[in-house]
Short mmCIF file of C-alpha atoms in Angstrom, two decimals:
data_model
loop_
_atom_site.label_atom_id
_atom_site.label_comp_id
_atom_site.label_asym_id
_atom_site.label_seq_id
_atom_site.Cartn_x
_atom_site.Cartn_y
_atom_site.Cartn_z
CA GLN A 17 100.39 173.49 309.87
CA LYS A 18 98.09 173.36 312.86
CA GLU A 19 94.53 172.36 312.13
CA VAL A 20 93.06 175.33 313.98
CA GLU A 21 95.13 178.42 314.57
CA GLN A 22 94.50 181.35 316.85
CA ASN A 23 96.63 184.23 317.97
CA SER A 24 97.49 183.37 321.57
CA GLY A 25 97.42 187.00 322.62
CA PRO A 26 97.12 188.46 325.07
CA LEU A 27 94.68 190.82 323.41
CA SER A 28 93.96 193.86 325.49
CA VAL A 29 91.10 196.26 324.81
CA PRO A 30 89.59 199.07 326.87
CA GLU A 31 86.14 198.70 328.33
CA GLY A 32 83.46 199.58 325.80
CA ALA A 33 85.62 198.83 322.78
CA ILE A 34 85.16 196.10 320.19
CA ALA A 35 87.28 192.99 320.69
CA SER A 36 88.09 191.05 317.53
CA LEU A 37 89.20 187.44 317.80
CA ASN A 38 90.37 185.51 314.77
CA CYS A 39 90.74 181.87 313.84
CA THR A 40 91.89 180.05 310.73
CA TYR A 41 91.51 176.39 309.95
CA SER A 42 93.20 174.05 307.53
CA ASP A 43 90.54 171.58 306.42
CA ARG A 44 88.25 172.87 303.71
CA VAL A 45 85.56 170.29 304.41
CA SER A 46 84.93 171.62 307.89
CA GLN A 47 81.24 172.31 308.38
CA SER A 48 80.66 173.43 311.95
CA PHE A 49 82.38 176.23 313.80
CA PHE A 50 82.16 177.20 317.44
CA TRP A 51 83.43 179.80 319.84
CA TYR A 52 83.88 178.88 323.50
CA ARG A 53 84.82 181.10 326.42
CA GLN A 54 86.98 179.71 329.21
CA TYR A 55 87.58 181.55 332.44
CA SER A 56 90.72 180.69 334.35
CA GLY A 57 90.30 177.42 336.22
CA LYS A 58 86.93 176.71 334.65
CA SER A 59 85.76 174.58 331.75
CA PRO A 60 84.79 176.05 328.37
CA GLU A 61 81.28 177.37 327.81
CA LEU A 62 79.68 177.71 324.40
CA ILE A 63 79.16 181.23 323.14
CA MET A 64 78.31 180.85 319.48
CA SER A 65 78.00 178.29 316.74
CA ILE A 66 78.01 179.10 313.05
CA TYR A 67 77.53 176.84 310.08
CA SER A 68 77.14 179.02 306.98
CA ASN A 69 79.04 181.91 305.47
CA GLY A 70 78.28 185.37 306.75
CA ASP A 71 77.55 186.91 310.10
CA LYS A 72 75.59 185.58 313.03
CA GLU A 73 74.71 187.90 315.86
CA ASP A 74 73.75 187.07 319.42
CA GLY A 75 73.60 190.00 321.80
CA ARG A 76 77.02 191.63 321.97
CA PHE A 77 78.63 188.75 320.09
CA THR A 78 78.93 188.40 316.32
CA ALA A 79 80.50 185.38 314.66
CA GLN A 80 81.73 185.75 311.11
CA LEU A 81 82.51 182.84 308.81
CA ASN A 82 84.27 182.86 305.46
CA LYS A 83 84.71 179.32 304.21
CA ALA A 84 86.55 180.40 301.06
CA SER A 85 89.23 182.00 303.20
CA GLN A 86 88.93 179.31 305.90
CA TYR A 87 88.48 181.99 308.47
CA VAL A 88 86.13 182.47 311.39
CA SER A 89 86.05 185.39 313.77
CA LEU A 90 84.28 186.58 316.88
CA LEU A 91 83.50 190.21 317.58
CA ILE A 92 82.56 191.34 321.05
CA ARG A 93 80.92 194.76 321.12
CA ASP A 94 80.91 196.99 324.18
CA SER A 95 83.53 194.81 325.84
CA GLN A 96 83.22 194.44 329.59
CA PRO A 97 85.84 193.43 332.17
CA SER A 98 83.76 190.28 332.69
CA ASP A 99 84.58 189.31 329.10
CA SER A 100 88.20 188.83 330.13
CA ALA A 101 88.86 185.15 329.45
CA THR A 102 90.43 182.79 326.96
CA TYR A 103 88.38 182.30 323.82
CA LEU A 104 88.63 178.96 322.06
CA CYS A 105 87.80 178.45 318.42
CA ALA A 106 86.56 174.95 317.55
CA VAL A 107 86.15 173.46 314.09
CA SER A 108 84.66 170.16 313.10
CA LEU A 109 87.05 168.06 311.07
CA GLY A 110 85.41 164.96 309.73
CA ASN A 111 83.85 163.25 312.70
CA ASP A 112 85.89 165.11 315.27
CA MET A 113 86.13 168.59 316.64
CA ARG A 114 89.48 170.32 316.98
CA PHE A 115 90.22 173.26 319.21
CA GLY A 116 92.59 176.12 318.74
CA ALA A 117 95.00 177.01 321.50
CA GLY A 118 92.85 179.97 322.49
CA THR A 119 93.24 183.73 322.57
CA ARG A 120 93.51 185.38 325.95
CA LEU A 121 91.44 188.56 326.09
CA THR A 122 91.80 191.23 328.75
CA VAL A 123 89.27 194.04 328.95
CA LYS A 124 90.64 196.93 331.00
CA PRO A 125 88.24 199.13 332.99
CA GLY B 21 69.11 172.70 328.67
CA ALA B 22 72.29 170.85 327.68
CA VAL B 23 73.75 170.56 331.15
CA VAL B 24 76.71 168.29 331.77
CA SER B 25 77.93 167.45 335.24
CA GLN B 26 81.17 165.94 336.46
CA HIS B 27 82.03 164.33 339.74
CA PRO B 28 84.17 164.85 341.67
CA SER B 29 85.15 168.45 340.98
CA ARG B 30 88.44 168.03 342.74
CA VAL B 31 90.41 165.01 343.88
CA ILE B 32 93.73 164.53 345.58
CA CYS B 33 95.18 161.03 345.66
CA LYS B 34 98.37 159.21 346.40
CA SER B 35 100.62 157.96 343.66
CA GLY B 36 99.68 154.45 342.55
CA THR B 37 95.99 154.69 343.33
CA SER B 38 93.15 154.77 340.81
CA VAL B 39 90.68 157.59 340.40
CA LYS B 40 87.28 157.43 338.74
CA ILE B 41 85.66 160.52 337.23
CA GLU B 42 82.01 160.54 336.21
CA CYS B 43 80.48 162.59 333.44
CA ARG B 44 76.71 162.88 333.14
CA SER B 45 74.44 164.58 330.66
CA LEU B 46 71.57 165.76 332.83
CA ASP B 47 68.88 166.79 330.39
CA PHE B 48 69.74 165.08 327.14
CA GLN B 49 71.00 161.77 325.86
CA ALA B 50 74.56 161.73 324.65
CA THR B 51 75.56 159.02 322.23
CA THR B 52 79.04 160.46 322.18
CA MET B 53 81.06 161.96 324.99
CA PHE B 54 84.60 163.25 324.91
CA TRP B 55 87.36 163.36 327.47
CA TYR B 56 89.90 166.15 327.46
CA ARG B 57 92.90 167.01 329.54
CA GLN B 58 94.21 170.49 330.06
CA PHE B 59 97.50 171.41 331.66
CA PRO B 60 97.98 174.92 333.09
CA LYS B 61 97.96 177.64 330.45
CA GLN B 62 97.64 175.11 327.66
CA SER B 63 94.79 174.28 325.36
CA LEU B 64 92.42 171.36 325.55
CA MET B 65 93.89 168.04 324.52
CA LEU B 66 91.42 165.43 323.36
CA MET B 67 92.16 162.13 325.05
CA ALA B 68 89.40 159.90 323.79
CA THR B 69 85.96 159.71 322.29
CA SER B 70 83.48 157.69 324.26
CA ASN B 71 80.66 155.97 322.41
CA GLU B 72 77.70 154.48 324.21
CA GLY B 73 77.77 150.71 324.05
CA SER B 74 81.12 150.40 322.33
CA LYS B 75 84.81 150.78 322.99
CA ALA B 76 86.26 154.23 323.29
CA THR B 77 88.50 155.64 320.58
CA TYR B 78 91.76 156.95 321.98
CA GLU B 79 93.92 159.69 320.53
CA GLN B 80 97.46 158.89 319.57
CA GLY B 81 99.76 158.80 322.57
CA VAL B 82 96.99 158.20 325.12
CA GLU B 83 97.37 154.88 326.91
CA LYS B 84 94.06 153.06 326.83
CA ASP B 85 95.10 150.72 329.63
CA LYS B 86 95.89 153.63 331.87
CA PHE B 87 92.85 155.76 331.08
CA LEU B 88 89.89 153.41 331.16
CA ILE B 89 86.69 154.74 329.68
CA ASN B 90 83.25 153.24 330.09
CA HIS B 91 80.12 154.61 328.46
CA ALA B 92 77.47 152.26 329.73
CA SER B 93 74.43 154.46 329.21
CA LEU B 94 73.33 157.42 327.14
CA THR B 95 73.82 159.76 330.07
CA LEU B 96 76.96 158.49 331.80
CA SER B 97 80.58 158.06 330.86
CA THR B 98 83.38 157.35 333.30
CA LEU B 99 87.12 157.88 333.08
CA THR B 100 89.32 155.89 335.42
CA VAL B 101 92.92 156.96 335.79
CA THR B 102 94.69 153.79 336.88
CA SER B 103 97.88 153.76 338.91
CA ALA B 104 97.98 157.53 338.90
CA HIS B 105 101.31 159.34 339.03
CA PRO B 106 102.17 162.99 339.66
CA GLU B 107 102.49 163.62 335.92
CA ASP B 108 98.81 162.70 335.58
CA SER B 109 97.89 165.75 337.65
CA SER B 110 95.77 167.88 335.38
CA PHE B 111 92.34 169.34 334.72
CA TYR B 112 90.12 166.65 333.17
CA ILE B 113 87.08 167.87 331.31
CA CYS B 114 84.35 165.87 329.64
CA SER B 115 81.94 167.04 327.02
CA ALA B 116 78.79 165.58 325.58
CA GLU B 117 77.45 165.96 322.10
CA GLN B 118 73.83 166.85 321.74
CA GLY B 119 72.16 165.55 318.64
CA ALA B 120 72.45 162.59 316.38
CA ILE B 121 74.97 164.15 314.00
CA ARG B 122 78.53 163.49 315.13
CA THR B 123 79.78 167.03 314.59
CA ASP B 124 77.05 168.73 316.57
CA THR B 125 77.62 171.05 319.48
CA GLN B 126 79.67 169.88 322.44
CA TYR B 127 78.70 170.95 325.93
CA PHE B 128 81.34 170.77 328.60
CA GLY B 129 81.19 169.58 332.15
CA PRO B 130 82.70 171.76 334.88
CA GLY B 131 85.90 169.72 334.97
CA THR B 132 87.74 167.66 337.55
CA ARG B 133 91.03 168.84 338.95
CA LEU B 134 93.22 165.87 339.76
CA THR B 135 96.27 166.20 341.96
CA VAL B 136 98.45 163.15 342.44
CA LEU B 137 100.86 163.38 345.33
#
């Protein structure tokens, strides 16, 4: 089982819709969770970090964490074509951080 | 805040030469930096963890004699690809960890695209 799993996509949503990105992880002791956005040919940029169960909102982005289910998600409200990118889920495992393979999101005008 | 730079952004070299890539944290001190490699349409692959003042920790399958890492100060880590070959062509990205706790947030540099002819 992969340490961090994401649906590779592509996930396609119309402009203005809510995009839902999901991530599961295997290590129960994980404490820190991150979502990064990576545009094609560019390096990842941090969108959100979340450390405790529940929701964390930042603008159009909401991260949701459920440690019991070992599940973290990212919701993007009012999706824009500029949100089209690959979204990487990252989870701290012990002293290291592991990345999922990423979900490719396409927002269609 | 939390800006990480990399230099060069792009390099083309001949097979057999060595290439040095610099990673700098511009507005914070980074005890720990990380080096990743990413092939087209694939995810990030951690190559090594660079600790200031000590030897780097390499991931399984990464040749430490080929990918030399030096972390001489709290703001600079370098990756040298020695005797580069075409299969080393990839996107190399560094990240720096802000904060004293090892699992704190990583901030990425803009990456270096290496092409070995």
